[in-house]
Amino acid sequence: MNKELIINSTFSEVEIALLEDKLLVELNKEKSNNEYTVGDIYLGKIKKIMPGLNAAFVDVGYEKDAFLHYLDLGPQIQSLLKYMKASQGDNGKSLLISDFELEEDIQKSGKINHVLKPNSNILVQIAKEPISTKGPRVTSEIAFAGRYLVLLPFSDKISVSQKIKSADERNRLKRLITSIKPKNCGIIIRTVAENKLVADLDADLRALYKRWETITLKLATARPPQKIIGEIDRASAILRDALNESFHNIVVNDPVIYEDIRNYIQKISPDKVNIVKLHSGKIPIFEQFGIDKQIKNSFGKIVTIKSGTYLVIEHTEALHVIDINSGHRVNQDQNQETNAIEVNLEAATEVARQLRLRDMGGIIVIDFIDMTMGLNRRKLYEKLRDEMKRDRAKHSILPPSKFGLVQITRQRVRPEMNVQILEKCPSCEGTGEIRPTILLVDDIENNLGYLIREQNEKGLTLIAHPYVYAYLTSGLFNYRWKWWRKFGQCIKIRKQNASHFLEYHFFNKNGDEIKM
């Protein structure tokens, strides 16, 4: 499988598209000023203790207080609170976790008001980003994820990924980690650590431990609510978790992000650094790689598959519902059962892709076409499980019920990706009436005059629909030549397939759009 990561950086956000064999399977959007990302660590202040919920609300600076349940405290919460108190004292800067004496673990069935007190400080990590009207969900069981390892302060346990099946390899990794891990730090050995050298594991562990030391230094002077340390950006997190031999291409349109990713890959996988490329073409990066078209076809209520099968996706407050329809895909030479299993197997692949692409979480109910044979229902279940193996989010799948329904629960830690593909007409603004098209060129020319003569703009670029582009640039004495004569500067004209017929935009010499 050929994987590609395409990164489109704009003024306000960074869009990250993951392609598998040219097919869009994940789409992430990260705001340039994004706060409260999963993995960020904050020093918060406990605002309320709710014994009935066995939870607390923590002020981390967000408009809604963060939610901290007793089960998210972690068994070593007493050690964390003791360490925080010592770190914020006079000797905080010199405090080492290896010299620290751990407290006893708390009981799983305990009460939160026996552990935490209102108005006290606590170190928490974002476990779920703010969604809808809810604030972030946090945990005080701090974890630092690296390429090969996960570091857990205040624990001495060593765990190995269950996906590493070889008993000899599991024992080898445990022995290596036991010999190099710091005291009072637990370690989870990730799947990608299989067959890695001790030098690779040691370098990863040192980088993670350095992040913990950074927290210790900042705690000495920190005052809640304050962000102590942030998670790496989303693009680097995807590379950290998914980079392997199947990655063949990483294309970025921003020089700063390009250098950041090259430096990051140089650290985690130096042999893959040459797959990072800087996009400098005139065509927008998402348009060149066909991502814009896939986004338009993959979001919305109805998703069509090439064979004619289509999915109807509905979202409710409690769950998501996906209905499978065969459309015009019916083979008259086959019976109903054969047609049903073929449609269902094809739909299962698209369902798994949609869950990843939209990052749908919670309860998902899928209404497949009814099948009478138990063998076919089992085949469908196995197919869906195989397709979902590539999904990094935690999930659970139940076999088809007697009504033909498949139920899936999928972890959700971020707001669902929802792209509006039905756009308001930029020409009529939804009124159904537009200005005469004969005035389009006059409007463009008037705006050019304003930008050049009143705003003193240089190096302007006009983006328009291909038809409009062809009209403006055709012939020897075309509009580009007329504008050069009239305004005394060359106006660059570019076409964009995603534009509507009467839609146009101006960009300055730095590539930033000028809002008119």
PDB file of C-alpha atoms in Angstrom, residues 101-219:
ATOM      1  CA  GLU A 101       9.510   8.428  46.989  1.00  0.00           C
ATOM      2  CA  LEU A 102       6.197   7.252  45.510  1.00  0.00           C
ATOM      3  CA  GLU A 103       2.937   7.222  47.451  1.00  0.00           C
ATOM      4  CA  GLU A 104       0.541   4.266  47.533  1.00  0.00           C
ATOM      5  CA  ASP A 105      -1.881   3.846  44.618  1.00  0.00           C
ATOM      6  CA  ILE A 106      -5.465   4.961  45.180  1.00  0.00           C
ATOM      7  CA  GLN A 107      -8.326   2.451  45.072  1.00  0.00           C
ATOM      8  CA  LYS A 108     -10.371   2.063  41.888  1.00  0.00           C
ATOM      9  CA  SER A 109     -13.628   2.324  43.838  1.00  0.00           C
ATOM     10  CA  GLY A 110     -12.659   5.441  45.818  1.00  0.00           C
ATOM     11  CA  LYS A 111     -14.293   8.863  46.004  1.00  0.00           C
ATOM     12  CA  ILE A 112     -12.864  11.942  44.332  1.00  0.00           C
ATOM     13  CA  ASN A 113     -13.597  14.232  47.289  1.00  0.00           C
ATOM     14  CA  HIS A 114     -11.229  12.073  49.385  1.00  0.00           C
ATOM     15  CA  VAL A 115      -8.389  12.843  46.948  1.00  0.00           C
ATOM     16  CA  LEU A 116      -8.907  16.371  45.595  1.00  0.00           C
ATOM     17  CA  LYS A 117      -9.862  19.644  47.274  1.00  0.00           C
ATOM     18  CA  PRO A 118     -11.480  22.741  45.706  1.00  0.00           C
ATOM     19  CA  ASN A 119      -9.137  25.606  44.696  1.00  0.00           C
ATOM     20  CA  SER A 120      -6.077  23.348  44.707  1.00  0.00           C
ATOM     21  CA  ASN A 121      -3.737  23.065  41.707  1.00  0.00           C
ATOM     22  CA  ILE A 122      -3.461  19.952  39.576  1.00  0.00           C
ATOM     23  CA  LEU A 123      -1.454  18.936  36.505  1.00  0.00           C
ATOM     24  CA  VAL A 124      -3.729  17.549  33.787  1.00  0.00           C
ATOM     25  CA  GLN A 125      -3.425  16.377  30.171  1.00  0.00           C
ATOM     26  CA  ILE A 126      -6.091  16.937  27.497  1.00  0.00           C
ATOM     27  CA  ALA A 127      -7.698  13.556  26.736  1.00  0.00           C
ATOM     28  CA  LYS A 128     -10.583  14.834  24.593  1.00  0.00           C
ATOM     29  CA  GLU A 129     -10.817  18.187  22.856  1.00  0.00           C
ATOM     30  CA  PRO A 130     -13.778  20.536  23.442  1.00  0.00           C
ATOM     31  CA  ILE A 131     -16.740  19.254  21.434  1.00  0.00           C
ATOM     32  CA  SER A 132     -19.950  21.202  20.851  1.00  0.00           C
ATOM     33  CA  THR A 133     -20.990  22.825  24.157  1.00  0.00           C
ATOM     34  CA  LYS A 134     -18.714  20.669  26.301  1.00  0.00           C
ATOM     35  CA  GLY A 135     -15.343  21.669  27.665  1.00  0.00           C
ATOM     36  CA  PRO A 136     -12.274  19.445  27.270  1.00  0.00           C
ATOM     37  CA  ARG A 137     -11.986  16.143  29.118  1.00  0.00           C
ATOM     38  CA  VAL A 138      -8.740  15.768  31.015  1.00  0.00           C
ATOM     39  CA  THR A 139      -6.721  13.145  32.841  1.00  0.00           C
ATOM     40  CA  SER A 140      -4.057  13.473  35.520  1.00  0.00           C
ATOM     41  CA  GLU A 141      -2.434  10.200  34.403  1.00  0.00           C
ATOM     42  CA  ILE A 142       0.260  11.951  32.372  1.00  0.00           C
ATOM     43  CA  ALA A 143       1.685  10.097  29.350  1.00  0.00           C
ATOM     44  CA  PHE A 144       4.293  11.104  26.750  1.00  0.00           C
ATOM     45  CA  ALA A 145       4.027   9.284  23.422  1.00  0.00           C
ATOM     46  CA  GLY A 146       7.157   8.799  21.337  1.00  0.00           C
ATOM     47  CA  ARG A 147       8.014   6.915  18.175  1.00  0.00           C
ATOM     48  CA  TYR A 148       8.701   3.596  19.917  1.00  0.00           C
ATOM     49  CA  LEU A 149       7.742   4.136  23.567  1.00  0.00           C
ATOM     50  CA  VAL A 150       5.217   5.817  25.837  1.00  0.00           C
ATOM     51  CA  LEU A 151       6.565   7.237  29.118  1.00  0.00           C
ATOM     52  CA  LEU A 152       4.350   7.143  32.233  1.00  0.00           C
ATOM     53  CA  PRO A 153       5.736   9.093  35.212  1.00  0.00           C
ATOM     54  CA  PHE A 154       5.160   7.649  38.737  1.00  0.00           C
ATOM     55  CA  SER A 155       4.830   4.063  37.533  1.00  0.00           C
ATOM     56  CA  ASP A 156       7.324   1.199  37.368  1.00  0.00           C
ATOM     57  CA  LYS A 157       5.353  -1.102  35.052  1.00  0.00           C
ATOM     58  CA  ILE A 158       6.626  -2.161  31.622  1.00  0.00           C
ATOM     59  CA  SER A 159       3.970  -3.160  29.088  1.00  0.00           C
ATOM     60  CA  VAL A 160       4.438  -4.484  25.566  1.00  0.00           C
ATOM     61  CA  SER A 161       2.005  -3.979  22.681  1.00  0.00           C
ATOM     62  CA  GLN A 162      -0.168  -7.053  22.184  1.00  0.00           C
ATOM     63  CA  LYS A 163       0.435  -6.786  18.434  1.00  0.00           C
ATOM     64  CA  ILE A 164       4.007  -8.004  19.020  1.00  0.00           C
ATOM     65  CA  LYS A 165       3.308 -11.737  18.943  1.00  0.00           C
ATOM     66  CA  SER A 166       6.817 -13.231  19.319  1.00  0.00           C
ATOM     67  CA  ALA A 167       7.481 -14.234  22.936  1.00  0.00           C
ATOM     68  CA  ASP A 168      11.254 -13.967  22.413  1.00  0.00           C
ATOM     69  CA  GLU A 169      10.933 -10.448  21.035  1.00  0.00           C
ATOM     70  CA  ARG A 170       8.640  -9.373  23.866  1.00  0.00           C
ATOM     71  CA  ASN A 171      11.127 -10.666  26.424  1.00  0.00           C
ATOM     72  CA  ARG A 172      14.031  -8.981  24.610  1.00  0.00           C
ATOM     73  CA  LEU A 173      12.289  -5.628  24.604  1.00  0.00           C
ATOM     74  CA  LYS A 174      11.376  -5.929  28.289  1.00  0.00           C
ATOM     75  CA  ARG A 175      14.973  -6.698  29.213  1.00  0.00           C
ATOM     76  CA  LEU A 176      16.282  -3.753  27.182  1.00  0.00           C
ATOM     77  CA  ILE A 177      13.802  -1.270  28.637  1.00  0.00           C
ATOM     78  CA  THR A 178      14.403  -2.527  32.187  1.00  0.00           C
ATOM     79  CA  SER A 179      18.109  -1.787  31.784  1.00  0.00           C
ATOM     80  CA  ILE A 180      17.689   1.795  30.502  1.00  0.00           C
ATOM     81  CA  LYS A 181      14.465   3.206  31.972  1.00  0.00           C
ATOM     82  CA  PRO A 182      14.619   5.827  34.758  1.00  0.00           C
ATOM     83  CA  LYS A 183      13.403   4.914  38.216  1.00  0.00           C
ATOM     84  CA  ASN A 184       9.741   5.679  38.973  1.00  0.00           C
ATOM     85  CA  CYS A 185       8.833   5.778  35.276  1.00  0.00           C
ATOM     86  CA  GLY A 186       6.620   3.229  33.551  1.00  0.00           C
ATOM     87  CA  ILE A 187       7.006   2.353  29.891  1.00  0.00           C
ATOM     88  CA  ILE A 188       4.626   1.113  27.208  1.00  0.00           C
ATOM     89  CA  ILE A 189       6.499  -0.459  24.289  1.00  0.00           C
ATOM     90  CA  ARG A 190       4.738   0.341  21.006  1.00  0.00           C
ATOM     91  CA  THR A 191       4.329  -2.043  18.060  1.00  0.00           C
ATOM     92  CA  VAL A 192       6.874  -0.201  15.892  1.00  0.00           C
ATOM     93  CA  ALA A 193       9.589  -0.975  18.487  1.00  0.00           C
ATOM     94  CA  GLU A 194       9.671  -4.582  17.275  1.00  0.00           C
ATOM     95  CA  ASN A 195      13.225  -5.616  16.220  1.00  0.00           C
ATOM     96  CA  LYS A 196      14.607  -2.129  16.940  1.00  0.00           C
ATOM     97  CA  LEU A 197      18.093  -1.642  18.382  1.00  0.00           C
ATOM     98  CA  VAL A 198      18.642  -0.496  21.949  1.00  0.00           C
ATOM     99  CA  ALA A 199      20.184   2.751  20.644  1.00  0.00           C
ATOM    100  CA  ASP A 200      16.904   3.686  18.911  1.00  0.00           C
ATOM    101  CA  LEU A 201      14.858   2.919  22.002  1.00  0.00           C
ATOM    102  CA  ASP A 202      17.276   4.768  24.270  1.00  0.00           C
ATOM    103  CA  ALA A 203      17.200   7.892  22.079  1.00  0.00           C
ATOM    104  CA  ASP A 204      13.381   7.870  22.097  1.00  0.00           C
ATOM    105  CA  LEU A 205      13.295   7.403  25.871  1.00  0.00           C
ATOM    106  CA  ARG A 206      15.734  10.268  26.459  1.00  0.00           C
ATOM    107  CA  ALA A 207      13.617  12.625  24.345  1.00  0.00           C
ATOM    108  CA  LEU A 208      10.479  11.698  26.304  1.00  0.00           C
ATOM    109  CA  TYR A 209      12.210  12.076  29.664  1.00  0.00           C
ATOM    110  CA  LYS A 210      13.460  15.511  28.595  1.00  0.00           C
ATOM    111  CA  ARG A 211       9.829  16.601  28.105  1.00  0.00           C
ATOM    112  CA  TRP A 212       9.090  15.551  31.688  1.00  0.00           C
ATOM    113  CA  GLU A 213      12.106  17.531  32.920  1.00  0.00           C
ATOM    114  CA  THR A 214      10.770  20.573  31.051  1.00  0.00           C
ATOM    115  CA  ILE A 215       7.528  20.285  33.017  1.00  0.00           C
ATOM    116  CA  THR A 216       9.422  20.097  36.316  1.00  0.00           C
ATOM    117  CA  LEU A 217      11.294  23.310  35.517  1.00  0.00           C
ATOM    118  CA  LYS A 218       8.134  25.175  34.458  1.00  0.00           C
ATOM    119  CA  LEU A 219       6.147  24.057  37.506  1.00  0.00           C
TER     120      LEU A 219
END
